[in-house]
Tab-separated table of C-alpha atoms and ligand atoms in Angstrom:
chain	number	residue	atom	x	y	z
A	78	MET	CA	-36.103	4.658	27.944
A	79	ALA	CA	-37.217	1.242	26.727
A	80	ASP	CA	-39.424	-0.849	28.941
A	81	LYS	CA	-40.453	-4.478	29.158
A	82	ILE	CA	-43.893	-5.527	27.969
A	83	THR	CA	-45.843	-6.765	30.946
A	84	VAL	CA	-49.043	-8.529	31.789
A	85	LYS	CA	-51.318	-6.711	34.297
A	86	ASP	CA	-54.800	-7.644	35.435
A	87	GLY	CA	-55.067	-10.182	32.559
A	88	LYS	CA	-54.029	-7.665	29.892
A	89	ILE	CA	-50.835	-7.154	27.971
A	90	GLU	CA	-49.349	-3.700	28.445
A	91	ILE	CA	-47.178	-2.454	25.629
A	92	PRO	CA	-44.854	0.550	26.298
A	93	ASP	CA	-44.305	2.931	23.467
A	94	ASN	CA	-40.671	1.974	23.559
A	95	SER	CA	-40.844	-1.848	23.937
A	96	ILE	CA	-37.934	-4.281	24.480
A	97	ILE	CA	-38.422	-7.349	22.299
A	98	PRO	CA	-36.061	-10.257	22.403
A	99	PHE	CA	-35.076	-11.890	19.132
A	100	ILE	CA	-33.363	-15.082	18.121
A	101	GLU	CA	-31.428	-14.564	14.870
A	102	GLY	CA	-31.736	-18.166	13.719
A	103	ASP	CA	-29.381	-20.583	11.837
A	104	GLY	CA	-28.667	-20.959	8.191
A	105	ILE	CA	-30.494	-18.136	6.379
A	106	GLY	CA	-31.585	-16.731	9.732
A	107	PRO	CA	-29.181	-13.803	9.760
A	108	ASP	CA	-30.067	-12.733	6.214
A	109	ILE	CA	-33.789	-12.730	6.733
A	110	MET	CA	-33.615	-11.303	10.256
A	111	SER	CA	-31.540	-8.230	9.197
A	112	ALA	CA	-33.683	-7.618	6.148
A	113	SER	CA	-36.890	-7.893	8.230
A	114	MET	CA	-35.652	-5.692	11.018
A	115	HIS	CA	-34.760	-2.991	8.520
A	116	VAL	CA	-38.376	-3.094	7.364
A	117	TRP	CA	-39.977	-3.250	10.838
A	118	ASP	CA	-37.803	-0.449	12.239
A	119	SER	CA	-38.223	1.844	9.270
A	120	THR	CA	-41.978	1.328	9.386
A	121	VAL	CA	-42.380	2.005	13.001
A	122	GLU	CA	-40.139	5.061	12.706
A	123	LYS	CA	-42.130	6.406	9.724
A	124	ILE	CA	-45.608	5.632	11.054
A	125	TYR	CA	-45.078	6.847	14.650
A	126	ALA	CA	-42.574	9.489	13.985
A	127	GLY	CA	-40.342	8.495	16.909
A	128	LYS	CA	-43.310	8.133	19.390
A	129	ARG	CA	-42.925	4.382	19.317
A	130	LYS	CA	-39.889	2.212	18.889
A	131	ILE	CA	-38.826	-1.389	19.304
A	132	GLU	CA	-35.596	-1.955	21.327
A	133	TRP	CA	-34.247	-5.317	20.111
A	134	LYS	CA	-32.545	-7.648	22.591
A	135	GLU	CA	-30.690	-10.460	21.157
A	136	ILE	CA	-31.087	-13.834	22.812
A	137	TYR	CA	-29.533	-17.108	21.767
A	138	ALA	CA	-30.642	-20.521	20.548
A	139	GLY	CA	-29.255	-22.998	18.045
A	140	GLU	CA	-25.769	-22.955	16.510
A	141	LYS	CA	-24.947	-19.333	17.720
A	142	ALA	CA	-25.910	-20.359	21.286
A	143	ASN	CA	-23.847	-23.474	21.112
A	144	GLU	CA	-20.796	-21.455	19.786
A	145	LYS	CA	-21.279	-18.917	22.553
A	146	VAL	CA	-22.144	-20.877	25.604
A	147	GLY	CA	-21.916	-24.550	24.602
A	148	SER	CA	-25.685	-25.161	24.714
A	149	PHE	CA	-28.164	-25.162	21.854
A	150	LEU	CA	-30.884	-23.797	24.147
A	151	PRO	CA	-29.488	-21.949	27.180
A	152	GLU	CA	-31.872	-21.842	30.183
A	153	GLU	CA	-32.028	-18.107	30.129
A	154	THR	CA	-33.492	-18.071	26.562
A	155	PRO	CA	-37.006	-19.244	27.386
A	156	GLU	CA	-36.743	-17.369	30.707
A	157	THR	CA	-36.119	-14.062	28.938
A	158	ILE	CA	-38.869	-14.725	26.455
A	159	GLU	CA	-41.311	-15.420	29.278
A	160	GLU	CA	-40.102	-12.218	31.115
A	161	HIS	CA	-40.637	-10.056	27.953
A	162	VAL	CA	-43.937	-11.710	26.894
A	163	ILE	CA	-43.369	-11.189	23.194
A	164	ALA	CA	-40.405	-12.379	21.026
A	165	ILE	CA	-39.570	-13.268	17.457
A	166	LYS	CA	-37.216	-15.919	16.036
A	167	GLY	CA	-35.591	-17.079	12.776
A	168	PRO	CA	-35.450	-20.711	11.874
A	169	LEU	CA	-33.312	-23.129	13.965
A	170	THR	CA	-31.411	-26.251	12.993
A	171	THR	CA	-32.450	-29.258	14.974
A	172	PRO	CA	-29.187	-30.553	16.380
A	173	VAL	CA	-28.555	-34.215	15.649
A	174	GLY	CA	-28.020	-36.240	18.693
A	175	GLY	CA	-28.287	-33.071	20.854
A	176	GLY	CA	-30.925	-34.655	23.090
A	177	PHE	CA	-33.700	-32.409	21.633
A	178	ARG	CA	-36.498	-33.592	19.500
A	179	SER	CA	-36.304	-30.089	18.134
A	180	LEU	CA	-35.438	-26.694	19.501
A	181	ASN	CA	-38.746	-25.260	18.291
A	182	VAL	CA	-40.674	-28.025	19.991
A	183	SER	CA	-38.663	-27.563	23.161
A	184	LEU	CA	-39.440	-23.805	23.204
A	185	ARG	CA	-43.064	-24.453	22.685
A	186	GLN	CA	-43.187	-27.019	25.511
A	187	ILE	CA	-41.110	-25.068	28.086
A	188	LEU	CA	-43.158	-21.909	27.486
A	189	ASP	CA	-46.443	-23.837	27.106
A	190	LEU	CA	-47.241	-22.102	23.871
A	191	TYR	CA	-50.290	-24.191	23.141
A	192	ALA	CA	-51.748	-22.474	20.084
A	193	CYS	CA	-49.896	-22.398	16.698
A	194	VAL	CA	-51.493	-19.516	14.856
A	195	ARG	CA	-51.065	-19.381	11.037
A	196	PRO	CA	-52.920	-16.646	9.058
A	197	VAL	CA	-53.123	-17.430	5.435
A	198	SER	CA	-54.054	-14.878	2.794
A	199	TRP	CA	-52.850	-14.016	-0.613
A	200	VAL	CA	-50.361	-11.210	-1.223
A	201	LYS	CA	-51.409	-9.648	-4.567
A	202	GLY	CA	-49.010	-10.493	-7.365
A	203	VAL	CA	-47.662	-13.730	-5.877
A	204	PRO	CA	-47.873	-16.625	-8.277
A	205	ALA	CA	-50.374	-19.155	-6.911
A	206	PRO	CA	-51.578	-22.503	-8.178
A	207	VAL	CA	-55.302	-21.737	-8.086
A	208	ARG	CA	-57.262	-19.258	-10.202
A	209	HIS	CA	-58.621	-17.273	-7.234
A	210	PRO	CA	-56.072	-17.193	-4.449
A	211	GLU	CA	-57.637	-14.050	-3.104
A	212	LYS	CA	-60.691	-15.950	-1.937
A	213	LEU	CA	-58.787	-17.745	0.798
A	214	ASP	CA	-58.367	-15.598	3.888
A	215	VAL	CA	-58.162	-17.958	6.927
A	216	VAL	CA	-56.481	-18.128	10.316
A	217	VAL	CA	-55.539	-21.636	11.447
A	218	PHE	CA	-55.428	-22.300	15.201
A	219	ARG	CA	-53.577	-25.560	15.680
A	220	GLU	CA	-53.411	-27.185	19.094
A	221	ASN	CA	-49.774	-27.479	19.796
A	222	THR	CA	-49.328	-29.796	22.806
A	223	GLU	CA	-51.418	-32.897	22.378
A	224	ASP	CA	-52.603	-35.444	19.858
A	225	VAL	CA	-50.208	-37.895	18.294
A	226	TYR	CA	-47.547	-35.166	18.613
A	227	ALA	CA	-47.432	-35.571	22.368
A	228	GLY	CA	-44.328	-37.671	21.794
A	229	ILE	CA	-45.797	-40.658	23.724
A	230	GLU	CA	-44.730	-43.542	21.509
A	231	TRP	CA	-42.851	-46.826	21.637
A	232	GLU	CA	-40.939	-48.586	18.941
A	233	GLN	CA	-42.204	-51.887	17.461
A	234	GLY	CA	-40.565	-54.776	19.379
A	235	SER	CA	-39.713	-52.702	22.491
A	236	THR	CA	-40.575	-53.976	25.961
A	237	GLU	CA	-42.942	-51.062	26.472
A	238	ALA	CA	-44.812	-51.568	23.207
A	239	LYS	CA	-45.118	-55.219	24.072
A	240	LYS	CA	-46.353	-54.406	27.617
A	241	ILE	CA	-49.087	-52.081	26.283
A	242	ILE	CA	-50.241	-54.553	23.588
A	243	ASP	CA	-50.547	-57.247	26.286
A	244	PHE	CA	-52.338	-54.936	28.687
A	245	ILE	CA	-54.802	-53.790	26.064
A	246	GLY	CA	-55.354	-57.450	24.994
A	247	THR	CA	-55.801	-58.982	28.447
A	248	GLU	CA	-57.357	-56.093	30.422
A	249	LEU	CA	-59.330	-54.210	27.791
A	250	GLY	CA	-60.109	-56.981	25.291
A	251	LYS	CA	-58.853	-55.160	22.251
A	252	LYS	CA	-56.465	-56.933	19.847
A	253	ILE	CA	-53.429	-55.177	18.430
A	254	ARG	CA	-51.017	-56.969	16.040
A	255	PRO	CA	-48.027	-58.003	18.126
A	256	ASP	CA	-45.604	-56.596	15.657
A	257	SER	CA	-47.042	-53.065	15.990
A	258	GLY	CA	-45.339	-49.828	17.132
A	259	ILE	CA	-47.449	-47.820	19.496
A	260	GLY	CA	-48.349	-44.127	19.658
A	261	ILE	CA	-50.699	-42.427	22.039
A	262	LYS	CA	-53.195	-39.767	20.961
A	263	PRO	CA	-54.297	-37.844	24.055
A	264	ILE	CA	-56.850	-35.006	23.569
A	265	SER	CA	-58.058	-33.311	26.759
A	266	VAL	CA	-60.874	-31.027	27.772
A	267	THR	CA	-58.203	-28.543	28.988
A	268	GLY	CA	-56.131	-28.606	25.802
A	269	THR	CA	-59.136	-28.356	23.594
A	270	LYS	CA	-61.002	-25.638	25.415
A	271	ARG	CA	-58.030	-23.243	25.836
A	272	LEU	CA	-57.271	-23.621	22.105
A	273	VAL	CA	-60.925	-22.969	20.978
A	274	ARG	CA	-61.210	-20.150	23.488
A	275	LYS	CA	-58.247	-18.406	21.931
A	276	ALA	CA	-59.662	-18.954	18.396
A	277	ILE	CA	-63.097	-17.452	19.272
A	278	ARG	CA	-61.526	-14.557	21.162
A	279	TYR	CA	-59.392	-13.866	18.079
A	280	ALA	CA	-62.568	-14.012	15.908
A	281	ILE	CA	-64.330	-11.468	18.165
A	282	ASP	CA	-61.300	-9.173	18.346
A	283	ASN	CA	-60.779	-9.124	14.635
A	284	ASN	CA	-64.301	-9.008	13.290
A	285	ARG	CA	-64.200	-12.485	11.807
A	286	ARG	CA	-67.420	-14.192	10.658
A	287	THR	CA	-67.101	-17.822	11.425
A	288	VAL	CA	-65.058	-20.314	13.537
A	289	THR	CA	-64.917	-23.847	12.154
A	290	LEU	CA	-63.897	-26.758	14.377
A	291	VAL	CA	-61.994	-29.176	12.054
A	292	HIS	CA	-61.913	-32.722	13.308
A	293	LYS	CA	-62.111	-36.336	12.285
A	294	GLY	CA	-64.681	-37.208	14.946
A	295	ASN	CA	-66.599	-39.612	12.634
A	296	ILE	CA	-63.714	-42.107	13.073
A	297	MET	CA	-61.869	-41.052	16.292
A	298	LYS	CA	-64.882	-40.456	18.483
A	299	PHE	CA	-63.301	-39.946	21.865
A	300	THR	CA	-60.440	-37.720	20.787
A	301	GLU	CA	-61.413	-35.733	17.620
A	302	GLY	CA	-65.096	-36.230	18.228
A	303	ALA	CA	-64.689	-35.010	21.699
A	304	PHE	CA	-62.751	-31.950	20.480
A	305	LYS	CA	-65.764	-31.005	18.435
A	306	ILE	CA	-68.179	-31.494	21.439
A	307	TRP	CA	-65.973	-29.576	23.912
A	308	GLY	CA	-65.358	-26.868	21.309
A	309	TYR	CA	-69.133	-26.184	20.956
A	310	GLU	CA	-69.557	-26.443	24.776
A	311	LEU	CA	-66.898	-23.844	25.324
A	312	ALA	CA	-68.414	-21.572	22.630
A	313	VAL	CA	-71.843	-21.595	24.103
A	314	ASP	CA	-70.732	-21.531	27.752
A	315	GLU	CA	-68.155	-18.731	27.544
A	316	PHE	CA	-69.193	-16.664	24.519
A	317	ARG	CA	-73.040	-16.987	24.377
A	318	ASP	CA	-73.551	-13.340	23.536
A	319	PHE	CA	-71.085	-13.400	20.655
A	320	VAL	CA	-71.743	-16.736	18.931
A	321	ILE	CA	-74.426	-18.752	17.295
A	322	THR	CA	-73.948	-22.399	16.286
A	323	GLU	CA	-74.633	-23.471	12.785
A	324	ALA	CA	-77.380	-25.806	14.164
A	325	GLU	CA	-79.024	-22.948	15.980
A	326	LEU	CA	-78.988	-20.824	12.883
A	327	TRP	CA	-80.357	-23.630	10.712
A	328	ASP	CA	-83.196	-24.162	13.170
A	329	GLN	CA	-83.970	-20.405	12.856
A	330	VAL	CA	-83.964	-20.662	9.074
A	331	MET	CA	-86.202	-23.680	9.067
A	332	ALA	CA	-88.613	-22.148	11.549
A	333	ASP	CA	-89.071	-19.067	9.507
A	334	ASP	CA	-92.714	-19.504	8.103
A	335	GLY	CA	-93.413	-18.696	4.490
A	336	VAL	CA	-89.906	-19.628	3.304
A	337	THR	CA	-89.984	-22.561	0.962
A	338	PRO	CA	-87.442	-25.376	1.455
A	339	THR	CA	-85.634	-24.358	-1.661
A	340	THR	CA	-85.112	-20.842	-0.488
A	341	LYS	CA	-84.224	-22.164	2.935
A	342	GLU	CA	-81.429	-24.074	1.233
A	343	GLY	CA	-80.408	-20.913	-0.556
A	344	ALA	CA	-80.439	-19.031	2.737
A	345	PHE	CA	-78.290	-21.703	4.255
A	346	ALA	CA	-75.802	-21.513	1.356
A	347	ASP	CA	-75.562	-17.714	2.054
A	348	LEU	CA	-74.945	-18.502	5.614
A	349	ARG	CA	-72.170	-20.785	4.646
A	350	GLY	CA	-70.711	-17.961	2.697
A	351	GLY	CA	-70.538	-16.013	5.893
A	352	LYS	CA	-73.515	-13.780	5.054
A	353	PRO	CA	-76.304	-15.447	7.033
A	354	ALA	CA	-79.777	-14.974	5.584
A	355	GLY	CA	-80.924	-16.551	8.909
A	356	ASP	CA	-80.402	-13.939	11.648
A	357	SER	CA	-77.045	-14.453	13.181
A	358	GLY	CA	-77.566	-11.027	14.699
A	359	GLY	CA	-73.978	-10.178	13.760
A	360	ARG	CA	-72.832	-13.064	15.877
A	361	ILE	CA	-69.957	-15.306	14.880
A	362	VAL	CA	-71.240	-18.636	13.414
A	363	VAL	CA	-69.506	-21.590	15.066
A	364	LYS	CA	-69.589	-24.700	12.924
A	365	ASP	CA	-67.686	-27.919	12.450
A	366	ARG	CA	-66.358	-29.806	9.469
A	367	ILE	CA	-64.769	-33.187	9.021
A	368	ALA	CA	-60.940	-32.777	8.272
A	369	ASP	CA	-60.840	-34.517	4.939
A	370	GLN	CA	-63.716	-32.624	3.626
A	371	THR	CA	-62.196	-29.376	4.806
A	372	PHE	CA	-59.178	-30.033	2.580
A	373	GLN	CA	-61.409	-30.088	-0.521
A	374	GLN	CA	-63.674	-27.203	0.763
A	375	VAL	CA	-60.813	-24.758	1.199
A	376	LEU	CA	-59.971	-25.441	-2.353
A	377	LEU	CA	-63.466	-25.427	-3.848
A	378	ARG	CA	-65.347	-22.979	-1.596
A	379	PRO	CA	-62.530	-20.953	0.125
A	380	ALA	CA	-64.736	-18.004	0.948
A	381	GLU	CA	-66.815	-20.046	3.358
A	382	TYR	CA	-63.905	-20.432	5.797
A	383	ASP	CA	-62.454	-17.897	8.165
A	384	VAL	CA	-61.056	-18.884	11.572
A	385	LEU	CA	-60.313	-22.595	11.811
A	386	ALA	CA	-59.587	-24.386	15.092
A	387	MET	CA	-58.250	-28.045	15.126
A	388	PRO	CA	-56.147	-30.631	16.883
A	389	ASN	CA	-52.421	-30.802	16.191
A	390	LEU	CA	-52.145	-33.249	13.254
A	391	ASN	CA	-55.033	-31.756	11.308
A	392	GLY	CA	-53.483	-28.351	11.846
A	393	ASP	CA	-50.037	-29.393	10.703
A	394	TYR	CA	-51.400	-30.544	7.295
A	395	LEU	CA	-54.052	-27.944	6.756
A	396	SER	CA	-51.936	-24.883	7.489
A	397	ASP	CA	-49.286	-25.925	4.926
A	398	ALA	CA	-51.976	-26.882	2.397
A	399	CYS	CA	-53.642	-23.469	2.734
A	400	ALA	CA	-50.308	-21.772	2.492
A	401	ALA	CA	-49.602	-23.609	-0.770
A	402	GLN	CA	-52.925	-22.513	-2.122
A	403	VAL	CA	-51.845	-18.807	-1.960
A	404	GLY	CA	-48.323	-19.428	-3.251
A	405	GLY	CA	-46.404	-21.407	-0.829
A	406	LEU	CA	-44.462	-21.270	2.497
A	407	GLY	CA	-42.097	-18.405	1.392
A	408	LEU	CA	-44.664	-15.805	2.578
A	409	ALA	CA	-46.362	-17.797	5.337
A	410	PRO	CA	-46.127	-16.266	8.763
A	411	GLY	CA	-46.822	-18.042	12.080
A	412	ALA	CA	-46.698	-17.719	15.874
A	413	ASN	CA	-46.841	-19.981	18.843
A	414	ILE	CA	-48.867	-18.413	21.637
A	415	GLY	CA	-49.687	-19.321	25.245
A	416	ASP	CA	-52.065	-17.475	27.478
A	417	PHE	CA	-50.092	-14.297	26.892
A	418	VAL	CA	-46.549	-15.196	25.895
A	419	ALA	CA	-46.150	-15.222	22.095
A	420	LEU	CA	-43.194	-16.346	19.959
A	421	PHE	CA	-43.453	-15.248	16.391
A	422	GLU	CA	-41.453	-17.142	13.785
A	423	ALA	CA	-40.665	-17.941	10.145
A	424	THR	CA	-42.491	-21.045	9.196
A	425	HIS	CA	-39.757	-22.485	6.879
A	426	GLY	CA	-36.519	-23.987	7.978
A	427	THR	CA	-32.909	-22.903	7.800
A	428	ALA	CA	-32.348	-23.669	4.147
A	429	PRO	CA	-28.565	-24.184	4.866
A	430	LYS	CA	-27.568	-24.242	1.177
A	431	TYR	CA	-28.514	-20.592	0.929
A	432	ARG	CA	-26.701	-19.502	4.144
A	433	GLY	CA	-25.097	-16.076	3.799
A	434	MET	CA	-25.978	-15.631	0.135
A	435	ASP	CA	-28.343	-12.773	0.694
A	436	LYS	CA	-30.710	-14.595	-1.676
A	437	VAL	CA	-33.777	-16.018	0.009
A	438	ASN	CA	-37.221	-14.556	0.647
A	439	PRO	CA	-37.584	-12.798	4.057
A	440	GLY	CA	-41.363	-12.655	3.559
A	441	SER	CA	-42.273	-15.378	6.120
A	442	LEU	CA	-40.341	-13.814	8.918
A	443	LEU	CA	-41.317	-10.300	7.794
A	444	LEU	CA	-45.043	-11.205	7.913
A	445	SER	CA	-44.638	-12.953	11.297
A	446	GLY	CA	-43.339	-9.553	12.482
A	447	VAL	CA	-46.552	-8.039	10.987
A	448	MET	CA	-48.520	-10.551	13.190
A	449	MET	CA	-46.414	-9.454	16.091
A	450	LEU	CA	-47.237	-5.697	15.443
A	451	GLU	CA	-50.922	-6.632	15.315
A	452	TYR	CA	-50.636	-8.537	18.641
A	453	MET	CA	-49.005	-5.436	20.088
A	454	GLY	CA	-51.882	-3.276	18.787
A	455	TRP	CA	-49.566	-1.400	16.422
A	456	LYS	CA	-52.026	-1.952	13.592
A	457	GLU	CA	-50.990	1.004	11.553
A	458	ALA	CA	-47.476	-0.282	11.173
A	459	ALA	CA	-48.676	-3.776	10.392
A	460	ASP	CA	-50.963	-2.505	7.592
A	461	ALA	CA	-48.263	-0.311	6.191
A	462	ILE	CA	-45.841	-3.169	5.842
A	463	ARG	CA	-48.450	-5.398	4.195
A	464	ALA	CA	-49.311	-2.683	1.679
A	465	ALA	CA	-45.684	-1.883	0.844
A	466	LEU	CA	-44.904	-5.660	0.473
A	467	GLU	CA	-47.765	-6.038	-1.979
A	468	LYS	CA	-46.612	-2.987	-3.935
A	469	THR	CA	-43.100	-4.327	-4.143
A	470	VAL	CA	-44.325	-7.766	-5.417
A	471	LEU	CA	-46.510	-6.058	-7.933
A	472	GLU	CA	-43.540	-4.114	-9.245
A	473	LYS	CA	-41.964	-7.611	-9.733
A	474	LYS	CA	-39.079	-6.843	-7.368
A	475	VAL	CA	-38.915	-10.254	-5.855
A	476	THR	CA	-36.472	-12.798	-4.567
A	477	TYR	CA	-35.478	-15.914	-6.609
A	478	ASP	CA	-38.261	-18.133	-5.301
A	479	LEU	CA	-41.000	-15.906	-6.647
A	480	ALA	CA	-38.997	-14.733	-9.667
A	481	ARG	CA	-38.630	-18.243	-10.926
A	482	GLN	CA	-42.344	-18.595	-11.080
A	483	MET	CA	-42.919	-15.267	-12.984
A	484	GLU	CA	-42.040	-14.833	-16.666
A	485	GLY	CA	-39.027	-12.609	-17.526
A	486	VAL	CA	-38.327	-11.481	-13.873
A	487	SER	CA	-34.844	-11.223	-12.556
A	488	PRO	CA	-34.607	-11.820	-8.862
A	489	VAL	CA	-33.418	-9.214	-6.308
A	490	LYS	CA	-31.255	-9.945	-3.179
A	491	THR	CA	-32.901	-10.368	0.250
A	492	SER	CA	-31.475	-6.997	1.380
A	493	ASN	CA	-32.565	-5.214	-1.748
A	494	PHE	CA	-36.121	-6.686	-1.497
A	495	ALA	CA	-36.173	-5.170	2.069
A	496	LYS	CA	-34.973	-1.797	0.780
A	497	ALA	CA	-37.653	-1.827	-2.022
A	498	ILE	CA	-40.363	-2.534	0.566
A	499	VAL	CA	-39.133	0.404	2.619
A	500	ALA	CA	-39.023	2.613	-0.373
A	501	ASN	CA	-42.687	1.717	-0.915
A	502	LEU	CA	-43.857	2.468	2.572
B	697	NAP	P1	-36.235	-25.602	4.648
B	697	NAP	O1	-35.040	-25.033	5.465
B	697	NAP	O2	-37.491	-24.952	4.866
B	697	NAP	O3	-35.780	-25.524	3.183
B	697	NAP	C1	-36.413	-26.242	2.155
B	697	NAP	C2	-36.523	-25.459	0.894
B	697	NAP	O4	-37.567	-24.485	0.971
B	697	NAP	C3	-35.272	-24.647	0.521
B	697	NAP	O5	-34.285	-25.427	-0.092
B	697	NAP	C4	-35.874	-23.673	-0.419
B	697	NAP	O6	-36.326	-24.189	-1.659
B	697	NAP	C5	-37.132	-23.326	0.254
B	697	NAP	N1	-37.099	-22.229	1.260
B	697	NAP	C6	-37.023	-22.286	2.610
B	697	NAP	N2	-36.983	-20.999	3.095
B	697	NAP	C7	-36.971	-20.183	2.130
B	697	NAP	C8	-36.975	-18.762	2.005
B	697	NAP	N3	-36.902	-18.034	2.975
B	697	NAP	N4	-37.018	-18.241	0.757
B	697	NAP	C9	-37.084	-18.992	-0.386
B	697	NAP	N5	-37.049	-20.332	-0.280
B	697	NAP	C10	-37.016	-20.957	0.859
B	697	NAP	O7	-36.407	-27.103	4.987
B	697	NAP	P2	-35.344	-28.324	5.280
B	697	NAP	O8	-34.329	-28.254	4.303
B	697	NAP	O9	-36.261	-29.499	5.379
B	697	NAP	O10	-34.773	-28.026	6.708
B	697	NAP	C11	-33.496	-27.420	6.945
B	697	NAP	C12	-33.337	-27.323	8.515
B	697	NAP	O11	-34.314	-26.444	9.030
B	697	NAP	C13	-33.428	-28.529	9.298
B	697	NAP	O12	-32.428	-28.621	10.310
B	697	NAP	C14	-34.755	-28.496	10.039
B	697	NAP	O13	-34.809	-29.135	11.255
B	697	NAP	C15	-34.902	-26.996	10.238
B	697	NAP	N6	-36.321	-26.529	10.294
B	697	NAP	C16	-36.533	-25.483	11.227
B	697	NAP	C17	-37.771	-24.952	11.287
B	697	NAP	C18	-37.988	-23.855	12.309
B	697	NAP	O14	-37.026	-23.405	12.967
B	697	NAP	N7	-39.236	-23.369	12.514
B	697	NAP	C19	-38.806	-25.428	10.532
B	697	NAP	C20	-38.524	-26.448	9.547
B	697	NAP	C21	-37.231	-26.913	9.430
B	697	NAP	P3	-35.465	-24.360	-2.993
B	697	NAP	O15	-34.412	-25.336	-2.760
B	697	NAP	O16	-36.535	-24.830	-4.005
B	697	NAP	O17	-34.911	-23.017	-3.398
């Protein structure tokens, strides 16, 4: 008998036979969902020999929901996700004039899924634009609810924009050009700390070496700069036994008598590589970097980065940039996670021109399912899928998007790609 996943005493409880709701998705959604499910189910069956199973429960959002019940996002959809704690979805078309900014954004807001988590690592054999894609292995934690994405903005020329410009001018003495549009960038202690807490907790649970706070605090002191300050505060207040800040480690290195400044620099370089010569005592190093320099560092010194935590806009840009570095969004998984509720999803859109053609790459959704299995603690199944996927790519059995970047390779269909992965389990 299948059971619901529950949260008890602050912990997620996963039955061996778990019910997991899924949203098929629009456009290419049905193609990539059925291919991915074939791989997930076959893997769980093979690895746990019937001891564990996922019981899928279809729920509706997007075009399919609109056809069935006349609403793009029926009320019971987020309710069912919340009730079952873990769910997975394909991409959804944003209805034009449907009253939604985006169905994805609505789901995140309704369920307060405040962390967008995007692991980025290279799958062997995937064509990538850099010489050493294998050196990048990061997990981006992007704050999902605040920043300039909070949706608090007014059009140039509107009464509201004018009011705010006048208020800021007369009451606060700051001049804004009268023909400006206005957007508000709120970043709170609450929003920052719950995100950084999740990133550090992840680093501890997954034996990661460093957590980097990525911000633009040199320019935006009271929003991005505060993110950095509150991030360090949280790290030291709540995780003192598990973390050491980069500044503390540097002090240790500098205080170490008999070490010349040059070797101290060397030691610090090692530390940046995640192998601290100063004694981190096995603790996670918490450091911070300015956003623009992080973009060049992930390219030039990728091995020095690990878990990255940042406000919304930085995270939006950096997660796609990192994904591009290892070969693009086709194989980039993602999840939006709250305190416990987690919605795993393909990071690309509905690619409507390929709808029903059994053509596209299911890798992004497939690997989001791998993240989901890890979140459930079904690690053996997650590892098995990753290994089989890699083997399949190395055999050059790939969909059109990867095939067109490889010499002399003919593409396979979505469904055959999934079958090849299952054969390689
Ligand atoms: P898109 O659907 O991601 O497609 C853009 C291009 O990316 C495709 O034409 C294709 O490139 C490539 N691509 C996407 N998914 C692929 C896959 N699985 N395998 C291989 N290639 C893939 O972006 P869009 O055209 O901007 O958006 C279309 C719709 O999706 C919009 O309604 C948008 O709102 C929605 N959307 C939803 C989500 C979500 O649900 N999370 C996210 C983004 C967009 P080639 O043309 O080069 O083959």
